[in-house]
Amino acid sequence: MGMVTVLGSYNLGVTYAVEALPVWGQTLLSRHGFFSHGGKGSNQAVAAARFGATVRFVGAIGQDAAGISAREMLVREGIDVSQLIVVPDYPTGIATIFLDDHGHNAIVVNPGANAQLQADTISQDQRSWPQHAVLLAQLEIPLDTVKTAFAQYNGIRILNPAPADSSYAQESWDWVDILTPNETEARILCGLAPDDPIDSVALLQLLSDRTHGKTVVLTLGAEGVLIWHQGQDMRIPAISVETVDTTGAGDVFNGILAAELAHGEPLPKAANKACLGASLSVTRRGVISAIPSVDEVARILDGRNQN
């Protein structure tokens, strides 16, 4: 069984369903709202575990009801939480999500305890992490913490650079093996403005150049995935689905990708399965509740192979 260590965030998700996303100065009444487990790290850890990986989650929660609930959920999913630390003076992270009628969302995150996950806190525990496996991280925790952990790791190092910051355009990324941005994040990493004219293939090549040929997996939503690997680019199409909620689709993709690579699958095959899983996830509300089963993805793959 493949082993994945996920270094990242847990956030309590608070979702509000609205007809359209609010604009500055506007007050909206939500048709309904709900609480859910979230955070990029936690979401990705659950997706990896459901796709058969042995998962360890390294993160931080507050000493509060949300933190207790987070730990209980991760344990139910079969995830090792021995290095999920409790930060007494900070609340568990919270993500507020506005979800419109088209399945599009806007998200604001208060990191809370996540911001206290410092490099010196995890450096001693890192000796027990399984090496020569997969380490997956995101950037809802301090960048220095991620860099320190990656520098000391001997397996496959996957970074989902989300949320991206303009300062990251100066980063070398020489401590990463695989970068998995979406199109917006890739533009930020390349120092481009949102409206700078560039197509997705050129963006992929530009980011690869800026990262000195690193493997880049560029997620494009309904358009699928573009990959730059070992000097070649390839496209993996998404399946056509009716979108209900896009929240966390990237997390589902990254978790499945990490699990499949940990199982020893080649990158194109792993990315194809991850793309299918992410596509299916947007047909349902929520994130963890929307993660498809291994069997669902396998049925689609079998159908493709028979055609």
Coordinates of C-alpha atoms in Angstrom, one line a residue, residues 135 144-154 157-158 175-176:
L135 CA 4.9 14.2 0.6
D144 CA 9.0 28.3 5.4
T145 CA 7.5 25.3 7.1
V146 CA 6.8 23.6 3.8
K147 CA 10.2 24.5 2.4
T148 CA 12.0 23.1 5.5
A149 CA 10.0 19.8 5.4
F150 CA 10.5 19.4 1.6
A151 CA 14.3 20.0 1.9
Q152 CA 14.6 17.1 4.4
Y153 CA 12.4 14.6 2.4
N154 CA 13.7 11.9 0.1
R157 CA 7.5 16.1 -3.2
I158 CA 4.3 17.5 -4.5
W175 CA 12.9 22.1 -3.5
V176 CA 9.8 20.7 -5.2

